[in-house]
Short mmCIF file of C-alpha atoms in Angstrom, two decimals:
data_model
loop_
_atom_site.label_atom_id
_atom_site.label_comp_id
_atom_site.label_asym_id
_atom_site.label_seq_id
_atom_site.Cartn_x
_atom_site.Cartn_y
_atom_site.Cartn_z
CA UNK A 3 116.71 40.98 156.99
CA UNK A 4 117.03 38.52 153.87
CA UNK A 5 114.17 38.67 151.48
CA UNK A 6 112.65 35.23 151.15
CA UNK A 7 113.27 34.16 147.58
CA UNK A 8 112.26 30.76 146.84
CA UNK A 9 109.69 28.23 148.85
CA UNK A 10 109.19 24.61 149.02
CA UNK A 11 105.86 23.85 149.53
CA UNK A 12 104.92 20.40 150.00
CA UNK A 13 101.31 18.84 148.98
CA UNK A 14 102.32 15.43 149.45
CA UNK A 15 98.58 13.42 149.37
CA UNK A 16 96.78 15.79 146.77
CA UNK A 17 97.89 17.99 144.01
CA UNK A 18 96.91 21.37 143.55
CA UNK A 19 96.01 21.31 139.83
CA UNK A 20 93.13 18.77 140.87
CA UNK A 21 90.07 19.27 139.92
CA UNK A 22 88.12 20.19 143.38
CA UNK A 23 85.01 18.57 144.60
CA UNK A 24 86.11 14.30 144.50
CA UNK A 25 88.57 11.92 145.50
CA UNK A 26 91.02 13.88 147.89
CA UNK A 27 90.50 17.20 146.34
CA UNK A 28 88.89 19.89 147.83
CA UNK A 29 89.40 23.30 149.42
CA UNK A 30 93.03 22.46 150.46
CA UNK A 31 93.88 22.45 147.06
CA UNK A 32 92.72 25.64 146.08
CA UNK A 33 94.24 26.95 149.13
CA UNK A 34 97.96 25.53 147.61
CA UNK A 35 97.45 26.72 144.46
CA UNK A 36 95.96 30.54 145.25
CA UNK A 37 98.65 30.84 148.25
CA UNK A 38 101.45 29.90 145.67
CA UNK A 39 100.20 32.28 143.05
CA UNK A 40 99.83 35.19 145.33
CA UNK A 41 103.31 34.76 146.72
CA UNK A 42 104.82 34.77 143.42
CA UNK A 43 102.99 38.51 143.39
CA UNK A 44 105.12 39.21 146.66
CA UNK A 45 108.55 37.96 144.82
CA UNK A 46 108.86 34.85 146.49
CA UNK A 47 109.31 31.26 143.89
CA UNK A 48 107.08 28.33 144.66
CA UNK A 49 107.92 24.89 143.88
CA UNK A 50 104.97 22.48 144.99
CA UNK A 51 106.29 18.76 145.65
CA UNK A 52 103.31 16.58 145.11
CA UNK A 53 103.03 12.46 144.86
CA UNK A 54 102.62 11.59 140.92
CA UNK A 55 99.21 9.86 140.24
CA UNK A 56 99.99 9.03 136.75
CA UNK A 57 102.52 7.86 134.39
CA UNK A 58 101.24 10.24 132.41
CA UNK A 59 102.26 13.22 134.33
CA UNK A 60 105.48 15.64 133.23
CA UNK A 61 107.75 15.40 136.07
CA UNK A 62 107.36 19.05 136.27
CA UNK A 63 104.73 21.61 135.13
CA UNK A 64 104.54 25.59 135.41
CA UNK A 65 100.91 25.89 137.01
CA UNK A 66 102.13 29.72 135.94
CA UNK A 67 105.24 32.12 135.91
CA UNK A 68 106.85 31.50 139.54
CA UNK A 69 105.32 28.27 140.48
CA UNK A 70 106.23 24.82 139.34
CA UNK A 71 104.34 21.56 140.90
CA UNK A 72 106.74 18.49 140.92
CA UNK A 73 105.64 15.22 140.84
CA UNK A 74 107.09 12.65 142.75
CA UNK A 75 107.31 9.23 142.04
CA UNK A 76 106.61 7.21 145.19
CA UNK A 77 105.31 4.36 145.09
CA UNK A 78 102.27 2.81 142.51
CA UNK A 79 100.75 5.86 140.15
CA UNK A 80 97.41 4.68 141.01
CA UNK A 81 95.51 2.35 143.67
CA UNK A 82 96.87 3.86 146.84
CA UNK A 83 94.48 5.23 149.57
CA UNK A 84 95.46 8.24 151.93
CA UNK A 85 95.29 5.33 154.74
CA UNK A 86 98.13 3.75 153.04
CA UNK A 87 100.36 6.38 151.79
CA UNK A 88 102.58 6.62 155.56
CA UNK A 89 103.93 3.47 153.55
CA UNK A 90 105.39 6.21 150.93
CA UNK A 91 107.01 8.66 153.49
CA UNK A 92 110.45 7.99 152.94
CA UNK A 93 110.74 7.32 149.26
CA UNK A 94 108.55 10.60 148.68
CA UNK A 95 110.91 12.31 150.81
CA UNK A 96 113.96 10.96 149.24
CA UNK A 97 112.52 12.44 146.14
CA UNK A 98 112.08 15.79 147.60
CA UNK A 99 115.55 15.63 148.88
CA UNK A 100 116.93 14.67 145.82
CA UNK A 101 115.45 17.07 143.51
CA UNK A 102 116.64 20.35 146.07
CA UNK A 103 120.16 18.94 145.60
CA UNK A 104 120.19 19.43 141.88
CA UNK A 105 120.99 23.62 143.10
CA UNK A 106 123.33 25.47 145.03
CA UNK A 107 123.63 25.35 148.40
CA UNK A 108 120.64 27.00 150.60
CA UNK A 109 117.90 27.20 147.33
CA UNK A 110 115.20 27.38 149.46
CA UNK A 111 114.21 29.67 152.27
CA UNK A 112 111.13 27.80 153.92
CA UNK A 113 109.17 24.85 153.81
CA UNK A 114 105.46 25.11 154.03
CA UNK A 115 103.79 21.71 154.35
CA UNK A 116 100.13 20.90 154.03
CA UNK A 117 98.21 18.48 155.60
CA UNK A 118 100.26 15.69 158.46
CA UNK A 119 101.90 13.65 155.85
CA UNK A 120 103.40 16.37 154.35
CA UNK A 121 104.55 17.09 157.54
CA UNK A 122 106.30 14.66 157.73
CA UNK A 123 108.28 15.02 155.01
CA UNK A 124 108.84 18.59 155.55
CA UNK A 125 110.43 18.10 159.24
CA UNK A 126 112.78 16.11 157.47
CA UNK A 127 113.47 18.47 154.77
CA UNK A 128 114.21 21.37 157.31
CA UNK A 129 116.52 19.49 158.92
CA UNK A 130 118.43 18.77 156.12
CA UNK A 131 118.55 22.30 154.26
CA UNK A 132 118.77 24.16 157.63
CA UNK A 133 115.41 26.38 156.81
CA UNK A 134 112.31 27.10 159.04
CA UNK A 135 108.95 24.39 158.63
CA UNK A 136 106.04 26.18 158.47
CA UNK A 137 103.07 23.46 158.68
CA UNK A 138 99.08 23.81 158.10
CA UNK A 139 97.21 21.42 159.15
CA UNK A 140 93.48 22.26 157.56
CA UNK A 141 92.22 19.31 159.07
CA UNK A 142 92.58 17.35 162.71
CA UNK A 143 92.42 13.95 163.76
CA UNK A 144 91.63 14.97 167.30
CA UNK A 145 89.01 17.34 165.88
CA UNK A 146 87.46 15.27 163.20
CA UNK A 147 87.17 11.87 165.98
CA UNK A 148 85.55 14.48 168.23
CA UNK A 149 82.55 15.38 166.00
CA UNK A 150 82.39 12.12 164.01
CA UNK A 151 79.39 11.94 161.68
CA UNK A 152 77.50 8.93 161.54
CA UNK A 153 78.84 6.13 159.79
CA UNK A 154 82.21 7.72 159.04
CA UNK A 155 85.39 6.26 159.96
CA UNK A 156 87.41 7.34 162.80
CA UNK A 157 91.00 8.38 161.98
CA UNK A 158 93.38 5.81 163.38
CA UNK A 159 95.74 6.30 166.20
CA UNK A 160 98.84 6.72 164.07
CA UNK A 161 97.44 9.79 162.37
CA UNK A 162 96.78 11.35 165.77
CA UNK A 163 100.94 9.90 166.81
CA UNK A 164 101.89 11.70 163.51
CA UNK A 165 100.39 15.02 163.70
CA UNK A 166 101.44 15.58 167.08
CA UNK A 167 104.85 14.59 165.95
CA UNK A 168 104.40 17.14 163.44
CA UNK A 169 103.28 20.21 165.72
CA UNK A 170 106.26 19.18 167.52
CA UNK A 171 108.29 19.61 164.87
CA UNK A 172 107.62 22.59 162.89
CA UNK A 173 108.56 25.93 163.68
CA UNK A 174 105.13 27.94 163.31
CA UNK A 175 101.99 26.50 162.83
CA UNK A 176 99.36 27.98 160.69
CA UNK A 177 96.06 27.76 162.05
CA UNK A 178 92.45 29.06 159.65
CA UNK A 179 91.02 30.59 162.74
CA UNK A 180 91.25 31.37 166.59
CA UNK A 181 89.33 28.70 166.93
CA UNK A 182 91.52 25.73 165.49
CA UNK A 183 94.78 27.76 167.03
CA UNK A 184 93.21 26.75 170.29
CA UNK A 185 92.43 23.99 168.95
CA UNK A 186 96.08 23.33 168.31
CA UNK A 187 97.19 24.13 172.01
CA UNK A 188 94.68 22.61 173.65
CA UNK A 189 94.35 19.67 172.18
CA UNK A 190 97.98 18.82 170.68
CA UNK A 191 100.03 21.04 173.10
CA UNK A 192 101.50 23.52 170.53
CA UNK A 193 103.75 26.39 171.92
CA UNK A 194 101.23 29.52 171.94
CA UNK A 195 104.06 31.55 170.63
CA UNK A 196 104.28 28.91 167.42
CA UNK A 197 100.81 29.27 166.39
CA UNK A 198 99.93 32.11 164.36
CA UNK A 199 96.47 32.78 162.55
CA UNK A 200 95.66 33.53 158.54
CA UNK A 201 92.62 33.36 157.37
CA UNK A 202 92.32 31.68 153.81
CA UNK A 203 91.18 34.11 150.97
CA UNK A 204 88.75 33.81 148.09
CA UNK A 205 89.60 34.76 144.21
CA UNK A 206 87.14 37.84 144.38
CA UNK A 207 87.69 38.27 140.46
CA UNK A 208 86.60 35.12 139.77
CA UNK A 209 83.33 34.63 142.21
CA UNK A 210 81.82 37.99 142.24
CA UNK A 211 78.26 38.70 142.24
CA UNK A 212 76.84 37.50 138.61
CA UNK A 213 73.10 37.96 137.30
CA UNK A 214 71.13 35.21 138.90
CA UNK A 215 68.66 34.91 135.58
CA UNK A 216 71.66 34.62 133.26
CA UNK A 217 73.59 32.22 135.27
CA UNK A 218 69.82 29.92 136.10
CA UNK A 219 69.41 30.38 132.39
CA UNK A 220 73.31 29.01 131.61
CA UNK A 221 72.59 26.24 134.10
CA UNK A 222 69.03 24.98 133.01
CA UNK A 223 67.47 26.19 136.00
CA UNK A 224 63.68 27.80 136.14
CA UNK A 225 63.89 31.70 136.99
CA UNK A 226 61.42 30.80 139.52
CA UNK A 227 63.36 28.11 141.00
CA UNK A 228 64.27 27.77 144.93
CA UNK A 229 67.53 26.39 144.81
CA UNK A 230 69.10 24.94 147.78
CA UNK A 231 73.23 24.25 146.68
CA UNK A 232 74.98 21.83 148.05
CA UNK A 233 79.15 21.79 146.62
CA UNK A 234 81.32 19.88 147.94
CA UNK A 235 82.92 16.33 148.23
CA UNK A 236 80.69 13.99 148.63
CA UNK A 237 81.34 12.26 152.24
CA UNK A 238 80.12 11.51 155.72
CA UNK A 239 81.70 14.51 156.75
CA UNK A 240 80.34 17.45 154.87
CA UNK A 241 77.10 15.95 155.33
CA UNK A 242 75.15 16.28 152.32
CA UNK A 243 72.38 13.89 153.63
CA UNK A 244 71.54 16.19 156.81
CA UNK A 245 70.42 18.63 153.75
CA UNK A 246 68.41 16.21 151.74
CA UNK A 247 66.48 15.42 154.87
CA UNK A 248 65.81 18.49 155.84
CA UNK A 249 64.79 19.25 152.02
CA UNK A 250 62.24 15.87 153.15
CA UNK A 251 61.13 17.96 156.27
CA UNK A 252 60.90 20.89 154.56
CA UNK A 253 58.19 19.40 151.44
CA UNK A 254 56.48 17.64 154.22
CA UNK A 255 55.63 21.10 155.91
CA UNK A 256 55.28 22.82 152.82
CA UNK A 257 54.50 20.58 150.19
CA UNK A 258 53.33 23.77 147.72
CA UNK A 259 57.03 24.48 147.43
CA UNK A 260 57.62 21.10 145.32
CA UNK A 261 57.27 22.37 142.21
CA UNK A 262 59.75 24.99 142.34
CA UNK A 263 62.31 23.17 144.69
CA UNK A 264 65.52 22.46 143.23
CA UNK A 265 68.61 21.05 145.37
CA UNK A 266 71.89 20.71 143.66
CA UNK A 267 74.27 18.48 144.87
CA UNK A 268 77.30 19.33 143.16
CA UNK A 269 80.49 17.16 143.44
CA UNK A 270 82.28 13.88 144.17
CA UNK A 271 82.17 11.06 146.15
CA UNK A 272 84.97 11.03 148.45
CA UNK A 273 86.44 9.48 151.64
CA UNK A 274 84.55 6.96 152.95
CA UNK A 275 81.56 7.88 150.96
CA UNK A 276 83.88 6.13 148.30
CA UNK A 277 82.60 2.75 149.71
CA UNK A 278 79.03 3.64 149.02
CA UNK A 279 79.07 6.45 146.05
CA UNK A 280 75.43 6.03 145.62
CA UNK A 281 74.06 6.43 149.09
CA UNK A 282 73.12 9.51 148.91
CA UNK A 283 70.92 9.01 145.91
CA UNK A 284 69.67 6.37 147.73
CA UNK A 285 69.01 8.94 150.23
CA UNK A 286 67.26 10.65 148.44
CA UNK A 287 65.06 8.04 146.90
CA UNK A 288 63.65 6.63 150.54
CA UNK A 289 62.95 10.33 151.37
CA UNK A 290 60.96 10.56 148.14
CA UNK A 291 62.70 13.82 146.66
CA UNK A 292 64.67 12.85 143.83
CA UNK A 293 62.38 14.74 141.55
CA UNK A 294 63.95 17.86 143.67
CA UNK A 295 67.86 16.44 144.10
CA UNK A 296 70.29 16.87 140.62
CA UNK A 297 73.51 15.40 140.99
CA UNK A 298 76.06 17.23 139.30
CA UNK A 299 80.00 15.92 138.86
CA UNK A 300 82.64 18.19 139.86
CA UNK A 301 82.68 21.49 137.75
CA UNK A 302 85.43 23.92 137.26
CA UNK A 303 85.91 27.06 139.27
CA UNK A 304 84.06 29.34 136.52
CA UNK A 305 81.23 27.07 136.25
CA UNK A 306 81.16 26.69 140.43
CA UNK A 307 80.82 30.61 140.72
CA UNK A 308 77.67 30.16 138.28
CA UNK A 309 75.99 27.75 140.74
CA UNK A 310 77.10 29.74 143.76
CA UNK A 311 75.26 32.86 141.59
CA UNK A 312 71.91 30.80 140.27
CA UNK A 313 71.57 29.57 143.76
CA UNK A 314 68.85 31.02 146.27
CA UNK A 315 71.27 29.57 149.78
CA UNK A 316 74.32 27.38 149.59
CA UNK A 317 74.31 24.91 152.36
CA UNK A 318 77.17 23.71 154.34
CA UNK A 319 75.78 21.35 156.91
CA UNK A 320 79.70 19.97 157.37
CA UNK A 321 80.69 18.10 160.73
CA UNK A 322 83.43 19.74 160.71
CA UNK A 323 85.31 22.63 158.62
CA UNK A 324 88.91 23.92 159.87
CA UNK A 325 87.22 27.09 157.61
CA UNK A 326 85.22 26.95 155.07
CA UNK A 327 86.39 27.75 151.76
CA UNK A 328 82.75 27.07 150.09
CA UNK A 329 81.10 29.54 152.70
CA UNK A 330 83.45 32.01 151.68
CA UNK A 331 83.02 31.44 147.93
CA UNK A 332 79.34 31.58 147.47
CA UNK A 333 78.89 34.67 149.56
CA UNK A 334 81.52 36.43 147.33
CA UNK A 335 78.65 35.97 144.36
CA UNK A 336 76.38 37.58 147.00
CA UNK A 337 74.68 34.33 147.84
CA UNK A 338 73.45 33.72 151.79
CA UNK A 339 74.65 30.57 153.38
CA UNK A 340 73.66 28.46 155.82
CA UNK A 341 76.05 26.51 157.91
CA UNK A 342 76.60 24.02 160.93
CA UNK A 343 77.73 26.34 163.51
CA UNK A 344 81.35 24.56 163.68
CA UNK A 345 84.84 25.08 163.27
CA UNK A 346 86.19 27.80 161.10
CA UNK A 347 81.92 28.47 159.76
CA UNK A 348 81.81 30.53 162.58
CA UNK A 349 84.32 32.91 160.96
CA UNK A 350 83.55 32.29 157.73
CA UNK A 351 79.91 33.25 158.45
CA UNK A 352 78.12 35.84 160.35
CA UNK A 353 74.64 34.39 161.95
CA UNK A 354 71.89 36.54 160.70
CA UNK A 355 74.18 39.04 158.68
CA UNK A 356 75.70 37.10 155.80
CA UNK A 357 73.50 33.94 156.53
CA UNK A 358 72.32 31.74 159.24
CA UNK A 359 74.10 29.57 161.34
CA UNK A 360 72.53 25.92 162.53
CA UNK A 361 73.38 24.61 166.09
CA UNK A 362 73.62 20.58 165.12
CA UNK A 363 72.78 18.79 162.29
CA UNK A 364 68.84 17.97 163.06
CA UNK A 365 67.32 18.37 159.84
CA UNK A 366 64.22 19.57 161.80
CA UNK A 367 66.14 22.81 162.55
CA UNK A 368 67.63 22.83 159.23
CA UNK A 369 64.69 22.61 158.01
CA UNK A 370 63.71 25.98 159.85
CA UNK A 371 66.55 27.88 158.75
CA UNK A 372 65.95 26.88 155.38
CA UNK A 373 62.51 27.92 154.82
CA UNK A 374 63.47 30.92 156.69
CA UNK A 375 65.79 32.13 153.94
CA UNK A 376 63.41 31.14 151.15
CA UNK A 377 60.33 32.59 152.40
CA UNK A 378 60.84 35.66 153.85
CA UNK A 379 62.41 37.94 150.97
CA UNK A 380 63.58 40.72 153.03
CA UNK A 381 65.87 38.51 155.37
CA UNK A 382 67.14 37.12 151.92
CA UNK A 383 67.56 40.74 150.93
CA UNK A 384 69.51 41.55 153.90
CA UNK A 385 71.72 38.44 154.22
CA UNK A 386 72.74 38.96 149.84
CA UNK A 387 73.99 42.38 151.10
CA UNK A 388 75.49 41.11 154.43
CA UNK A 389 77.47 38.06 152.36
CA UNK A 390 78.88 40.38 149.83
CA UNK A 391 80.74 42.74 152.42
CA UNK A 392 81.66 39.72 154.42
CA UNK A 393 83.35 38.03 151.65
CA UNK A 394 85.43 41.45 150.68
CA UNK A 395 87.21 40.71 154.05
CA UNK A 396 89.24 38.10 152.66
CA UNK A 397 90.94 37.92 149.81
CA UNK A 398 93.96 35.55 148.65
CA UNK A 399 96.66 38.73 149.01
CA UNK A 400 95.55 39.62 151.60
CA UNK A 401 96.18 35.62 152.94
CA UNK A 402 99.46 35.58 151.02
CA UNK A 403 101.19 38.78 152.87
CA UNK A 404 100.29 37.59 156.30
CA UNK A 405 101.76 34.36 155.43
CA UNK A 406 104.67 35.64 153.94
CA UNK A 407 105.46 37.42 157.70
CA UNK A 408 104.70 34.33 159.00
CA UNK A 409 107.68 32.65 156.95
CA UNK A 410 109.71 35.50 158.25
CA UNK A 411 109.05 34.77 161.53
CA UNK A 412 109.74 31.53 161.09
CA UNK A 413 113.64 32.12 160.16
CA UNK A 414 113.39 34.45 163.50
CA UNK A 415 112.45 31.76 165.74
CA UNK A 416 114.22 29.37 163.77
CA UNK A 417 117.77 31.51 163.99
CA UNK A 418 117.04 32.05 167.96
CA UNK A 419 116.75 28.53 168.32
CA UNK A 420 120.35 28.01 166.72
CA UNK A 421 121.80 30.76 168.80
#
């Protein structure tokens, strides 16, 4: 069998070299950018096509040896929301087209889109060069109107029309978990046989287990400190208020534990939480615990591993993950989490091993778990120890030589289908 030289990978909505946390980046784009890296350590060339946000931007850039992000000039640099960008479909993909038919016949091998409206682009793409379209779609519009937090917006009905065009269309689907591969059959009426499951990886060289006193010291934190980490974009849907209010019950129950509280919030608004980026210190004003609450703006992956490392529980209290790539990442620095028991969490974390796992999003029970963790040192012991082996089981090469059999079975099904 042909090796599988060169990739197209398209981002089309975000770009993988930005900075995580705001706007529309978040863990997709770290996925992108560590799945293109580690594939250029199995042989394979990654181009990433990606919508130009900026006059400013070189129409190509080497993000390193092997992988080159384009960026495509569709429609206005700046101004555009993801609701609007269906508008930029075909001039995006025109683009794409355009810039494959600089080289030879058959350049690429594969197309790996990200996300439906890359999708979209992609079907076309494999259609034209006569390659396999592997698609991921990290998030669902079925999934996300399902378990809609309050006050968020619904996804509209030509997101759902598009995605299942998309499933449709591509020849293996890459699904986080077993979860959203059901997901994907039951609820979109993919092909069992298309759907295959990877889980995403974490950098393990780069969030590792650091000294907690050294990294609170870096970060201006008291040694003494109980620090409850929230990272993340800032939006209805990761829920960073169901933490602040259980941080409310939690002081109300046990107000002793003021003076050494500290809660993090670290990131962006995002989203909808874009039409209100101070709610949530609004929040936290009515529930009387901004002494407690530091907001923090987005902060690069070395600085993100301290946090994960000064902090005594990261919380993801998310509506909705398709995995979890913050989960992952702060029990890699040997850091317990605690999580809404949904979507991908469930893989990412083991209840009562690596942390503790939250049926809902009452902050009454949160508020349980929490104190839990921060009171009773020997669970903490046991769930610092639990996290660390947990997050050895995935790892970004790991992720990018499963993938890279998925691409191969892609041009299997692909050829079969031609025959």
């Amino acid at each position: 069998m042909e090796t599988i030289r060169r990739l197209a990978m398209i981002s089309l909505h975000t770009s993988p070299l930005d900075q995580p946390g705001t706007g529309d980046a978040g863990g997709m784009n770290v996925y992108v950018l560590e799945l293109a890296k580690q594939l250029v350590g199995q042989g394979v060339e990654v181009d990433v096509f990606t919508r130009a946000t900026s006059s400013r931007l070189p129409q190509v850039v080497d993000a390193q040896d092997g992988v080159r992000v384009h960026h495509v000039h569709a429609g206005p640099f700046e101004g555009l929301t993801k609701g609007e960008l269906p508008g930029q479909l075909c001039t995006f993909a025109r683009e794409v087209l355009r810039a494959e038919a600089a080289h030879p016949l058959g350049y690429y091998d594969v197309v790996h889109s990200h996300y439906w409206l890359s999708g979209q682009v992609g079907a076309l793409a494999r259609d034209r060069w006569g390659v396999p379209l592997v698609h991921s779609m990290h998030t669902m519009a079925k999934v996300k109107n399902d378990a809609l937090a309050e006050g968020d917006t619904p996804e509209p009905v030509a997101r759902v029309i598009g995605e299942e065009q998309v499933v449709e269309a591509a020849d293996v689907l890459v699904a986080n978990t077993d979860l959203e591969a059901r997901q994907l059959i039951d609820l979109y009426d993919a092909a069992p046989s298309r759907v295959q499951v990877v889980h995403p990886g974490v950098d393990l060289s780069l969030f590792r287990p650091l000294d907690k006193h050294s990294a609170r010291a870096a970060l201006g934190l008291p040694q003494d400190a109980a620090v409850l980490l929230f990272a993340g974009r800032i939006q209805p849907l990761k829920a960073p208020d169901v933490l602040l209010r259980a941080v409310a019950v939690l002081l109300h129950r046990l107000p002793a534990l003021r003076g050494r509280l500290v809660v993090p919030v670290v990131g962006g608004p995002s989203g909808s939480g874009l039409d209100r980026p101070e709610s949530l210190a609004a929040l936290a004003a009515e529930l009387d615990i901004s002494d407690v609450v530091r907001f923090v703006p987005p902060v690069s992956q070395a600085e993100l591993a301290q946090w994960y490392a000064a902090a005594t529980l990261v919380a993801v209290p998310s509506y909705n993950e398709s995995f979890g790539l913050v989960a992952i990442e702060a029990q890699a620095t040997g850091t317990p989490v605690v999580a809404a028991a949904v979507g991908g969490l469930t893989t990412a974390v083991r209840h009562g091993e690596s942390g503790l796992l939250v049926d809902g999003h009452d902050p009454e029970r949160w508020a349980e778990a929490l104190a839990r963790v921060v009171l009773d040192e020997q669970l903490r012991i046991t769930l610092e120890a639990g996290a660390l082996e947990q997050a050895r089981s995935f790892s970004w090469e790991m992720t990018a030589a499963r993938t890279l059999e998925v691409y191969e079975n892609a041009r299997s099904i692909m050829r079969e289908g031609v025959a």
